[in-house]
Amino acid sequence: MKTRIFVMLAVLVLLVGACAPAAPTSAPPAGQTPGAIQQQPTAATEGPKRGGKAVMAMWQSPTTLNGLLNSQTVISEVRQFVAEGMTKVMPDGTRIALLAKDVPSVQNGGVSADGKTITYKLKEGVLWSDGQPLTCEDFKFHWQAVMTPNVGVTSTTGYRDIDTVDCPDPLTVVVKFKNFYAPYLTLFNSIIPKSAGDPKNMKDWAYNRKPVGTGPFKVDEWVADDHVTLSRNEKYREQGKPYLDQVIIRIVPSSEVAMQLLNSGEIDIMWNNTEADIPQLEKMTGVKVASPLQPGGERLYLNLAENKDPSDPTKPHAILSDVRVRQAIAFGINKQRIIDKLLFGKAKPGSGEANAGYFNCTSVGPYAYDPDKAKKLLDDAGWKVGTDGFRAKDGTRLRLKYSTTSGNKLREDSQVLVVEDMKAIGVEFFIENAPSSVVIGGWADNSPRKHGNFDIIMYTSNGGVDIHSQFETIFGSVNIPTEKNQNGTNYMRFNNSKVDDLLKQAAGEPDQAKRKDLYCQISQIVYDEAPAIYLYQRAQLHSFRDRVQGNVAGNPWENVGWDAANWWVKDGK
């Protein structure tokens, strides 16, 4: 397992590259897009300085600082500075031990042969910011708090599969699962201490406004809709760190205001840029952009079952059930043109579901743009070009409804380009968009993707660092939505017995390397069958003034402050 890297004399910055995780090495890390510009190491005399502050702007306001009660991204952004977990994910998707001594695995004995028992050994001498020692009892309390009913916890995923959390001694945590839970390393990632209070009264905890953590900073003040002031945690286990005295998070009205403040130097870090900001950012003096590659991305979901409300998944789609048609569409789309015209070249052609991090299946690449091959596939499938330039077969016109969420300019503009590409190979796409509440709503909302009355739907789905759940929910046949299975999320109605078998194997495999191989086998089948067409992988963009040194924003798996203990400011102010 890759060891943690501390940035002290060097800073790597990805300058509006085409999406790459920043990592403190001289060579591009796994997944880095060629062309990303890296800031050169500073001279030895310009090493980390202790003192000063950094100001970050966000234009959403947290409703609580207790991550169990709300899944707002901005809550995680604040908690990243304060709270820690057993492990942490590095920019390349590998894990390092954080509060634990080691990342448990089958190889090091931390994971039992059946995967149902995970043993963590905690680091000695770790203190909470209130001075209390970190012990196994805190992790046991965290699990119990998550599982307390009727207190507003947003998700019990994974934790509900745990049978017991045992504490044979203060620094040993033994997690016993009822059934093997493949993404076990994603649990216990932002711990709440047992001192927080009675879980039954969670909504009234003082912790919700001023959380106690083991991270490099602590919360001094939170003024709703205005700011959060964080100061150095003097109890932090790494001697001499953090370097900064303070991190101030300013809540501003909009991203436009944040851009103005960044340009004027009133803030140091701007959270969550978009590609449309890039031309303006490039003109700002002393401003850098970090652009790690996001997992997942924009894709077309093709309906393999009949287009009907509700669809019968056992009945094939009149056109899209033919794999040659699906492959022709994939070969016929010029992804790079979309990226260059609409994303300022700052994205990567989509390849598949496992496209970043440890589980990245690099052997499965994107479909190349090859309109001649697309035409041949359609010819071989019996779709003949008519006098109007569009194809037909046995009296059926090769005409498909192409939908996405209305009001999203990037998506609407990309639709225009895709329609042009399809026309060039004789396929007629017609656009019919709807509000997101309809397109990606639930069964009760009569959502087309749920009911199956669609041909092609386009939207983004982003994956996590452990991809089992997304593979299972997207490709597993048991997740095909029906009247009796309204929560199903296999919207393509993709039914492949080999994929189902591989998913079952992965769900019971505690060895991470073996699991990766299983997911890559699934990815190859999905590439060959083309039930989804992956358009592009976007960057996770954040900008910052170069007075702030250290690993600023360069990690797609964590929040902006993922390495804030190592931040420092050149002027020491």
Coordinates of C-alpha atoms in Angstrom, one line a residue:
M1 CA 0.0 0.0 0.0
K2 CA 1.3 3.3 -0.9
T3 CA 2.7 5.3 2.0
R4 CA 1.5 8.8 2.8
I5 CA 3.5 11.6 1.2
F6 CA 4.1 14.9 3.0
V7 CA 4.6 17.9 0.9
M8 CA 7.2 20.2 2.5
L9 CA 9.6 21.6 -0.1
A10 CA 7.6 21.0 -3.3
V11 CA 4.3 21.9 -4.7
L12 CA 2.6 20.2 -7.6
V13 CA -0.2 22.1 -9.2
L14 CA -2.2 20.9 -12.2
L15 CA -2.9 24.0 -14.3
V16 CA -6.2 23.5 -16.2
G17 CA -5.0 20.2 -17.5
A18 CA -7.4 17.7 -18.9
C19 CA -8.2 16.3 -15.5
A20 CA -5.6 14.6 -13.3
P21 CA -5.1 13.8 -9.7
A22 CA -2.3 16.0 -8.3
A23 CA 0.2 14.0 -6.3
P24 CA 3.5 15.1 -4.8
T25 CA 5.8 13.3 -7.1
S26 CA 8.0 14.4 -10.0
A27 CA 6.2 12.1 -12.5
P28 CA 2.5 12.3 -13.2
P29 CA 0.5 9.9 -10.9
A30 CA -1.8 7.2 -12.2
G31 CA -4.6 8.7 -14.1
Q32 CA -3.0 12.1 -14.7
T33 CA -3.9 13.6 -18.0
P34 CA -1.0 14.5 -20.3
G35 CA -0.4 18.2 -20.6
A36 CA -1.1 19.2 -17.0
I37 CA 1.3 21.9 -15.9
Q38 CA 3.0 21.3 -12.6
Q39 CA 4.5 24.0 -10.4
Q40 CA 8.2 23.6 -9.8
P41 CA 9.6 23.0 -6.3
T42 CA 10.5 26.0 -4.4
A43 CA 14.0 26.7 -3.3
A44 CA 15.2 25.1 0.0
T45 CA 15.1 28.5 1.6
E46 CA 11.4 28.8 0.8
G47 CA 10.3 25.8 2.9
P48 CA 7.1 25.6 5.0
K49 CA 6.5 28.5 7.3
R50 CA 4.5 28.2 10.5
G51 CA 1.7 30.8 10.9
G52 CA -0.8 32.8 8.8
K53 CA -4.2 31.8 7.5
A54 CA -5.9 30.7 4.3
V55 CA -9.4 31.9 3.3
M56 CA -11.6 29.6 1.2
A57 CA -15.0 30.6 -0.4
M58 CA -18.0 28.4 -0.8
W59 CA -21.4 29.5 -2.0
Q60 CA -23.5 27.0 -0.1
S61 CA -24.1 27.1 3.6
P62 CA -24.0 24.0 5.8
T63 CA -27.2 23.2 7.8
T64 CA -25.2 21.2 10.4
L65 CA -21.6 20.1 10.9
N66 CA -22.7 16.6 11.8
G67 CA -22.2 14.5 8.6
L68 CA -24.6 11.8 9.8
L69 CA -27.6 14.2 9.7
N70 CA -27.1 15.7 6.2
S71 CA -25.2 14.7 3.1
Q72 CA -24.5 18.2 1.8
T73 CA -21.1 18.4 0.1
V74 CA -20.3 21.6 2.0
I75 CA -20.6 19.7 5.4
S76 CA -17.9 17.3 4.2
E77 CA -15.8 20.2 3.1
V78 CA -15.8 21.7 6.6
R79 CA -15.4 18.3 8.3
Q80 CA -12.4 17.4 6.2
F81 CA -10.3 19.9 8.2
V82 CA -11.6 18.6 11.5
A83 CA -12.6 14.9 11.4
E84 CA -10.6 11.9 10.4
G85 CA -11.2 8.2 9.8
M86 CA -9.4 4.9 9.9
T87 CA -7.9 5.4 6.4
K88 CA -7.5 8.1 3.8
V89 CA -7.6 7.9 0.0
M90 CA -4.6 9.4 -1.9
P91 CA -5.0 11.1 -5.3
D92 CA -4.2 8.0 -7.2
G93 CA -7.0 6.1 -5.4
T94 CA -4.7 4.1 -3.1
R95 CA -5.4 4.1 0.7
I96 CA -3.1 5.0 3.5
A97 CA -3.6 4.4 7.2
L98 CA -4.7 7.5 9.1
L99 CA -6.0 6.7 12.6
A100 CA -5.2 3.0 12.1
K101 CA -1.7 1.7 12.0
D102 CA -2.2 -0.2 8.8
V103 CA -4.8 -0.6 6.1
P104 CA -6.3 -4.0 6.9
S105 CA -6.1 -6.7 4.2
V106 CA -6.1 -10.4 3.8
Q107 CA -2.4 -10.3 3.2
N108 CA -1.5 -8.5 6.5
G109 CA -4.0 -10.5 8.6
G110 CA -6.3 -7.6 9.2
V111 CA -9.1 -9.2 7.2
S112 CA -10.3 -12.8 7.9
A113 CA -10.4 -15.4 5.1
D114 CA -14.2 -15.0 4.8
G115 CA -14.0 -11.2 4.9
K116 CA -16.4 -11.0 7.8
T117 CA -14.0 -9.9 10.5
I118 CA -11.9 -6.7 10.1
T119 CA -9.3 -5.9 12.7
Y120 CA -7.9 -2.4 13.1
K121 CA -4.9 -1.5 15.3
L122 CA -5.1 2.2 16.3
K123 CA -2.1 4.5 16.5
E124 CA -0.9 5.3 20.0
G125 CA -1.2 8.7 21.6
V126 CA -3.9 10.1 19.3
L127 CA -6.1 12.7 21.1
W128 CA -9.3 14.4 20.3
S129 CA -9.1 18.2 20.1
D130 CA -10.7 18.3 23.6
G131 CA -7.7 16.3 25.0
Q132 CA -9.5 13.0 25.4
P133 CA -7.7 9.9 24.1
L134 CA -9.0 8.2 20.9
T135 CA -10.0 4.6 21.7
C136 CA -11.9 1.7 20.3
E137 CA -15.0 2.9 22.3
D138 CA -15.2 5.9 19.9
F139 CA -15.6 3.7 16.9
K140 CA -18.1 1.5 18.6
F141 CA -20.0 4.6 19.6
H142 CA -19.9 5.9 16.0
W143 CA -21.5 2.6 14.7
Q144 CA -24.1 2.7 17.4
A145 CA -25.0 6.3 16.6
V146 CA -25.3 5.5 12.9
M147 CA -27.7 2.7 13.7
T148 CA -29.9 4.6 16.2
P149 CA -33.4 4.7 14.7
N150 CA -35.5 7.8 14.2
V151 CA -32.8 10.4 14.8
G152 CA -32.4 11.6 11.2
V153 CA -29.3 9.7 10.1
T154 CA -29.2 9.9 6.3
S155 CA -27.6 6.6 5.5
T156 CA -26.8 3.3 7.3
T157 CA -25.2 1.7 4.2
G158 CA -22.5 -0.7 5.2
Y159 CA -23.0 -0.1 8.9
R160 CA -26.2 -2.1 8.9
D161 CA -24.2 -5.1 7.7
I162 CA -22.1 -5.0 10.9
D163 CA -23.0 -7.5 13.6
T164 CA -20.7 -6.2 16.4
V165 CA -17.9 -3.8 17.1
D166 CA -15.7 -5.3 19.8
C167 CA -12.9 -3.7 21.9
P168 CA -10.5 -6.4 23.2
D169 CA -8.3 -3.5 24.3
P170 CA -8.4 0.4 23.9
L171 CA -6.4 0.4 20.7
T172 CA -7.9 -2.6 18.9
V173 CA -11.1 -2.4 16.9
V174 CA -12.7 -5.6 15.7
V175 CA -15.5 -5.2 13.3
K176 CA -17.6 -8.3 12.7
F177 CA -20.0 -8.3 9.7
K178 CA -23.2 -10.4 9.4
N179 CA -22.3 -10.9 5.7
F180 CA -19.1 -9.8 3.9
Y181 CA -19.4 -6.2 2.8
A182 CA -17.0 -5.6 -0.1
P183 CA -16.4 -1.8 0.4
Y184 CA -15.6 -2.3 4.1
L185 CA -12.7 0.2 3.8
T186 CA -15.2 3.0 3.1
L187 CA -16.7 2.8 6.6
F188 CA -15.5 4.7 9.7
N189 CA -14.1 7.5 7.5
S190 CA -15.2 10.6 9.6
I191 CA -15.5 9.5 13.2
I192 CA -17.8 11.1 15.8
P193 CA -16.4 10.7 19.4
K194 CA -18.3 9.0 22.2
S195 CA -18.3 12.4 24.0
A196 CA -20.8 13.8 21.5
G197 CA -23.8 12.8 23.6
D198 CA -26.7 10.4 23.7
P199 CA -27.4 9.2 20.1
K200 CA -31.1 9.4 20.9
N201 CA -30.7 13.2 21.2
M202 CA -28.4 13.6 18.2
K203 CA -30.4 16.5 16.7
D204 CA -29.7 18.5 19.8
W205 CA -26.0 17.8 20.2
A206 CA -23.7 20.8 20.8
Y207 CA -21.3 18.8 18.6
N208 CA -23.5 19.6 15.6
R209 CA -22.3 23.2 15.7
K210 CA -18.8 22.7 17.1
P211 CA -17.6 19.2 16.3
V212 CA -14.6 17.6 18.2
G213 CA -12.1 15.8 15.9
T214 CA -8.6 14.5 15.6
G215 CA -7.8 16.4 12.5
P216 CA -5.3 19.3 12.1
F217 CA -7.9 22.1 12.8
K218 CA -10.8 22.7 15.2
V219 CA -14.0 24.8 14.9
D220 CA -13.8 28.1 16.7
E221 CA -16.9 29.7 15.3
W222 CA -19.7 29.0 12.9
V223 CA -21.9 31.9 11.8
A224 CA -24.6 30.5 9.6
D225 CA -24.6 31.8 6.0
D226 CA -21.5 33.9 6.8
H227 CA -18.3 32.0 7.8
V228 CA -16.7 29.1 9.7
T229 CA -13.5 29.9 11.5
L230 CA -11.0 27.0 12.0
S231 CA -7.9 27.2 14.1
R232 CA -4.9 25.0 14.7
N233 CA -5.6 21.9 16.8
E234 CA -2.9 22.0 19.3
K235 CA -3.5 18.4 20.2
Y236 CA -2.8 17.2 16.6
R237 CA -0.6 14.1 16.6
E238 CA 1.9 15.4 14.0
Q239 CA 4.5 17.6 15.7
G240 CA 4.8 21.1 14.3
K241 CA 1.6 20.7 12.2
P242 CA -0.6 22.1 10.9
Y243 CA 1.6 25.0 9.7
L244 CA -1.4 27.5 9.4
D245 CA -2.8 29.2 12.4
Q246 CA -6.3 29.4 10.8
V247 CA -8.5 28.4 7.9
I248 CA -11.4 30.7 7.3
I249 CA -14.3 29.4 5.2
R250 CA -16.4 32.3 3.8
I251 CA -19.9 31.6 2.7
V252 CA -20.6 33.9 -0.3
P253 CA -23.8 34.4 -2.4
S254 CA -22.6 32.9 -5.6
S255 CA -19.7 31.5 -7.6
E256 CA -19.5 34.8 -9.5
V257 CA -18.8 36.6 -6.2
A258 CA -16.2 34.0 -5.3
M259 CA -14.4 34.6 -8.6
Q260 CA -14.3 38.4 -7.9
L261 CA -12.9 37.8 -4.4
L262 CA -10.2 35.4 -5.8
N263 CA -9.2 37.9 -8.4
S264 CA -8.9 40.7 -5.8
G265 CA -7.0 38.5 -3.4
E266 CA -9.6 38.7 -0.7
I267 CA -9.8 34.9 -0.7
D268 CA -7.1 32.3 -1.3
I269 CA -9.1 29.2 -2.4
M270 CA -12.2 28.9 -4.5
W271 CA -14.2 25.7 -4.2
N272 CA -15.9 24.0 -7.1
N273 CA -15.1 25.8 -10.4
T274 CA -16.6 24.9 -13.7
E275 CA -14.9 24.8 -17.1
A276 CA -16.7 28.0 -18.0
D277 CA -14.5 29.7 -15.4
I278 CA -11.2 28.7 -17.1
P279 CA -10.8 31.7 -19.5
Q280 CA -11.2 34.2 -16.7
L281 CA -9.0 32.2 -14.3
E282 CA -6.2 32.0 -16.9
K283 CA -6.1 35.8 -16.9
M284 CA -5.7 36.1 -13.1
T285 CA -2.2 36.8 -11.9
G286 CA -1.0 34.5 -9.2
V287 CA -3.9 32.1 -9.5
K288 CA -3.5 28.3 -10.1
V289 CA -6.1 25.7 -11.0
A290 CA -6.2 22.1 -9.7
S291 CA -8.0 19.7 -11.9
P292 CA -8.0 16.1 -10.7
L293 CA -9.9 13.6 -12.8
Q294 CA -13.3 12.8 -11.4
P295 CA -14.5 9.2 -11.4
G296 CA -17.6 8.4 -13.5
G297 CA -18.8 11.0 -15.9
E298 CA -21.4 11.9 -18.6
R299 CA -22.9 9.0 -20.5
L300 CA -25.8 7.8 -22.6
Y301 CA -28.0 5.1 -21.2
L302 CA -29.5 3.0 -23.9
N303 CA -32.8 1.1 -23.3
L304 CA -32.3 -2.5 -24.3
A305 CA -36.0 -3.4 -23.5
E306 CA -39.2 -2.3 -25.2
N307 CA -39.9 1.4 -25.1
K308 CA -43.2 1.3 -23.2
D309 CA -44.8 2.6 -20.0
P310 CA -44.1 0.4 -18.1
S311 CA -41.6 -1.6 -20.0
D312 CA -41.5 -5.3 -20.0
P313 CA -37.7 -6.1 -19.5
T314 CA -38.2 -9.5 -21.2
K315 CA -39.2 -7.9 -24.4
P316 CA -36.4 -6.4 -26.6
H317 CA -36.2 -2.9 -27.9
A318 CA -37.2 -2.7 -31.6
I319 CA -33.8 -1.0 -32.5
L320 CA -31.4 -0.9 -29.6
S321 CA -31.6 -4.6 -28.7
D322 CA -29.2 -5.2 -31.6
V323 CA -25.6 -4.8 -30.3
R324 CA -24.4 -3.7 -33.7
V325 CA -26.6 -0.7 -33.6
R326 CA -25.4 0.2 -30.1
Q327 CA -21.7 -0.2 -31.2
A328 CA -22.3 1.9 -34.3
I329 CA -23.7 4.7 -32.1
A330 CA -20.6 4.4 -29.9
F331 CA -18.2 4.5 -32.8
G332 CA -20.2 7.4 -34.5
I333 CA -19.8 9.9 -31.7
N334 CA -16.9 12.3 -31.8
K335 CA -16.2 12.7 -28.1
Q336 CA -13.1 14.8 -28.5
R337 CA -15.2 17.4 -30.5
I338 CA -17.5 17.8 -27.5
I339 CA -14.6 18.2 -25.2
D340 CA -12.8 20.7 -27.3
K341 CA -15.8 22.8 -28.2
L342 CA -17.7 22.7 -24.9
L343 CA -15.3 21.9 -22.2
F344 CA -12.3 24.0 -23.2
G345 CA -10.4 20.7 -23.8
K346 CA -10.3 20.1 -20.1
A347 CA -11.9 16.6 -20.0
K348 CA -11.1 13.1 -21.1
P349 CA -13.1 10.8 -23.4
G350 CA -15.2 8.5 -21.4
S351 CA -14.1 4.9 -21.2
G352 CA -16.3 3.0 -18.7
E353 CA -17.5 2.7 -15.2
A354 CA -14.1 1.8 -13.6
N355 CA -12.1 4.8 -14.9
A356 CA -10.2 6.1 -11.9
G357 CA -8.4 5.1 -8.7
Y358 CA -7.3 1.7 -7.6
F359 CA -10.1 -0.1 -9.6
N360 CA -9.3 1.7 -12.8
C361 CA -9.5 -0.8 -15.7
T362 CA -7.0 0.8 -18.0
S363 CA -7.3 -2.2 -20.4
V364 CA -10.8 -1.0 -21.3
G365 CA -10.4 2.2 -23.3
P366 CA -13.0 4.5 -24.9
Y367 CA -14.6 3.8 -28.2
A368 CA -12.6 5.4 -30.9
Y369 CA -14.3 7.9 -33.3
D370 CA -14.7 5.8 -36.4
P371 CA -17.8 6.7 -38.5
D372 CA -16.8 4.3 -41.3
K373 CA -16.8 1.4 -38.9
A374 CA -20.2 2.7 -37.6
K375 CA -21.6 2.7 -41.1
K376 CA -20.4 -0.8 -41.8
L377 CA -21.9 -2.2 -38.6
L378 CA -25.3 -0.6 -39.6
D379 CA -25.0 -2.0 -43.1
D380 CA -24.3 -5.4 -41.8
A381 CA -27.3 -5.2 -39.5
G382 CA -29.5 -4.5 -42.5
W383 CA -30.1 -0.8 -41.9
K384 CA -30.1 0.8 -45.4
V385 CA -29.7 4.5 -46.2
G386 CA -32.7 6.1 -47.8
T387 CA -32.9 9.1 -50.1
D388 CA -33.2 11.4 -47.1
G389 CA -29.8 10.2 -45.7
F390 CA -31.4 8.2 -42.8
R391 CA -31.6 4.5 -42.5
A392 CA -34.5 2.1 -42.3
K393 CA -35.0 -1.7 -42.0
D394 CA -38.2 -3.7 -42.8
G395 CA -40.3 -0.5 -42.8
T396 CA -38.8 0.7 -39.4
R397 CA -36.9 4.0 -39.5
L398 CA -33.7 4.2 -37.4
R399 CA -35.1 7.0 -35.3
L400 CA -34.5 7.3 -31.6
K401 CA -35.6 9.8 -28.8
Y402 CA -32.6 11.4 -27.1
S403 CA -33.4 13.0 -23.7
T404 CA -31.6 14.8 -20.9
T405 CA -32.3 17.3 -18.2
S406 CA -33.7 20.6 -19.6
G407 CA -32.0 23.8 -18.6
N408 CA -28.5 22.4 -18.6
K409 CA -26.7 24.3 -21.4
L410 CA -23.7 22.0 -21.5
R411 CA -25.9 19.0 -22.1
E412 CA -28.1 20.7 -24.5
D413 CA -25.2 21.9 -26.6
S414 CA -23.6 18.5 -26.6
Q415 CA -26.9 17.0 -27.8
V416 CA -26.6 19.2 -30.9
L417 CA -23.2 17.8 -31.7
V418 CA -24.2 14.2 -31.1
V419 CA -27.3 14.6 -33.3
E420 CA -25.0 15.9 -36.1
D421 CA -22.6 12.9 -35.6
M422 CA -25.6 10.5 -35.8
K423 CA -26.9 12.2 -39.0
A424 CA -23.5 11.6 -40.6
I425 CA -23.9 7.8 -40.2
G426 CA -27.6 7.8 -41.1
V427 CA -29.1 7.6 -37.6
E428 CA -31.8 10.0 -36.7
F429 CA -31.8 11.3 -33.1
F430 CA -34.6 13.6 -32.0
I431 CA -34.3 15.6 -28.8
E432 CA -37.0 15.5 -26.2
N433 CA -35.8 16.9 -22.8
A434 CA -37.6 17.3 -19.5
P435 CA -36.9 18.7 -16.0
S436 CA -34.5 16.7 -13.9
S437 CA -37.3 15.8 -11.5
V438 CA -38.9 14.0 -14.4
V439 CA -35.9 12.6 -16.3
I440 CA -34.2 11.2 -13.2
G441 CA -37.1 11.1 -10.8
G442 CA -38.6 8.0 -9.0
W443 CA -41.2 5.5 -10.0
A444 CA -44.0 7.6 -8.5
D445 CA -42.8 10.6 -10.6
N446 CA -43.4 8.5 -13.8
S447 CA -39.7 8.9 -14.6
P448 CA -39.0 7.5 -18.0
R449 CA -35.8 5.8 -16.9
K450 CA -37.7 4.1 -14.1
H451 CA -40.7 3.0 -16.2
G452 CA -38.6 2.3 -19.3
N453 CA -40.5 4.5 -21.8
F454 CA -37.3 6.0 -23.4
D455 CA -34.7 5.2 -26.0
I456 CA -31.6 7.1 -24.8
I457 CA -31.1 9.2 -21.7
M458 CA -28.0 11.3 -21.0
Y459 CA -26.7 12.4 -17.6
T460 CA -23.8 12.1 -15.3
S461 CA -23.2 9.4 -12.7
N462 CA -20.1 9.7 -10.5
G463 CA -18.5 6.7 -8.9
G464 CA -16.8 6.3 -5.5
V465 CA -13.4 5.0 -4.5
D466 CA -14.9 1.5 -4.1
I467 CA -17.0 0.7 -7.1
H468 CA -18.8 -2.4 -6.1
S469 CA -22.2 -0.8 -5.3
Q470 CA -22.2 1.2 -8.6
F471 CA -21.4 -1.9 -10.6
E472 CA -24.1 -3.9 -8.8
T473 CA -26.8 -1.2 -9.1
I474 CA -26.1 -0.3 -12.7
F475 CA -25.4 -3.7 -14.3
G476 CA -27.0 -6.3 -12.0
S477 CA -30.1 -7.9 -13.5
V478 CA -31.8 -8.0 -10.1
N479 CA -31.8 -4.2 -10.2
I480 CA -33.9 -3.8 -13.4
P481 CA -36.8 -1.5 -12.5
T482 CA -40.3 -3.0 -12.6
E483 CA -43.6 -2.5 -11.0
K484 CA -42.5 -5.0 -8.3
N485 CA -39.0 -3.6 -8.1
Q486 CA -39.5 0.1 -8.2
N487 CA -36.2 0.9 -6.5
G488 CA -34.2 -0.8 -9.3
T489 CA -31.5 1.3 -10.9
N490 CA -30.4 -0.8 -13.9
Y491 CA -32.1 1.6 -16.2
M492 CA -30.6 0.1 -19.4
R493 CA -32.5 -3.2 -18.6
F494 CA -29.1 -4.9 -19.2
N495 CA -29.4 -8.6 -18.4
N496 CA -26.2 -10.6 -18.7
S497 CA -25.8 -13.8 -16.8
K498 CA -22.0 -13.7 -17.0
V499 CA -22.0 -10.2 -15.4
D500 CA -24.4 -11.4 -12.7
D501 CA -22.0 -14.2 -11.9
L502 CA -19.0 -11.9 -11.8
L503 CA -20.9 -9.5 -9.5
K504 CA -21.7 -12.3 -7.1
Q505 CA -18.1 -13.4 -7.0
A506 CA -16.9 -9.8 -6.4
A507 CA -19.5 -9.4 -3.6
G508 CA -17.8 -12.3 -1.7
E509 CA -14.2 -11.7 -2.5
P510 CA -12.2 -10.0 0.3
D511 CA -9.0 -9.8 -1.7
Q512 CA -8.9 -6.3 -3.4
A513 CA -6.7 -7.3 -6.3
K514 CA -9.0 -10.2 -7.2
R515 CA -12.0 -8.0 -7.0
K516 CA -10.4 -5.5 -9.4
D517 CA -9.9 -8.3 -11.9
L518 CA -13.6 -9.2 -11.6
Y519 CA -14.7 -5.6 -12.2
C520 CA -12.4 -5.4 -15.2
Q521 CA -13.9 -8.5 -16.7
I522 CA -17.4 -6.9 -16.3
S523 CA -16.1 -3.6 -17.8
Q524 CA -14.9 -5.5 -20.9
I525 CA -18.3 -7.2 -21.3
V526 CA -20.0 -3.8 -21.0
Y527 CA -17.6 -2.3 -23.6
D528 CA -18.4 -5.2 -26.0
E529 CA -22.2 -5.1 -25.4
A530 CA -22.4 -1.2 -25.3
P531 CA -25.6 -0.8 -23.1
A532 CA -24.1 2.6 -22.1
I533 CA -21.9 5.0 -24.1
Y534 CA -19.4 7.0 -22.0
L535 CA -19.0 10.5 -23.4
Y536 CA -16.5 12.3 -21.2
Q537 CA -14.9 12.4 -17.8
R538 CA -14.8 15.9 -16.3
A539 CA -12.3 17.5 -14.0
Q540 CA -12.9 18.4 -10.4
L541 CA -11.9 22.1 -10.6
H542 CA -10.7 24.3 -7.7
S543 CA -8.6 27.4 -8.0
F544 CA -6.3 29.1 -5.5
R545 CA -3.8 31.8 -5.1
D546 CA -0.2 30.7 -5.3
R547 CA 0.6 32.2 -1.9
V548 CA -0.9 29.0 -0.5
Q549 CA 1.6 26.2 -0.8
G550 CA 1.1 22.5 -0.3
N551 CA -1.3 20.0 -1.8
V552 CA -4.3 22.3 -2.5
A553 CA -7.4 20.7 -3.9
G554 CA -5.6 17.9 -5.9
N555 CA -7.6 14.9 -4.8
P556 CA -10.8 13.7 -6.5
W557 CA -11.6 11.3 -3.7
E558 CA -11.4 13.7 -0.8
N559 CA -12.5 17.3 -0.2
V560 CA -10.4 20.4 -0.7
G561 CA -8.8 20.3 2.8
W562 CA -7.6 16.7 2.4
D563 CA -4.0 17.6 3.1
A564 CA -4.5 20.9 5.0
A565 CA -2.0 19.9 7.7
N566 CA 0.7 20.5 5.2
W567 CA -0.6 23.8 3.8
W568 CA 1.5 26.9 4.4
V569 CA 1.5 30.5 3.1
K570 CA 4.6 32.1 1.6
D571 CA 4.1 35.4 3.3
G572 CA 3.4 33.8 6.7
K573 CA 0.3 36.0 7.1

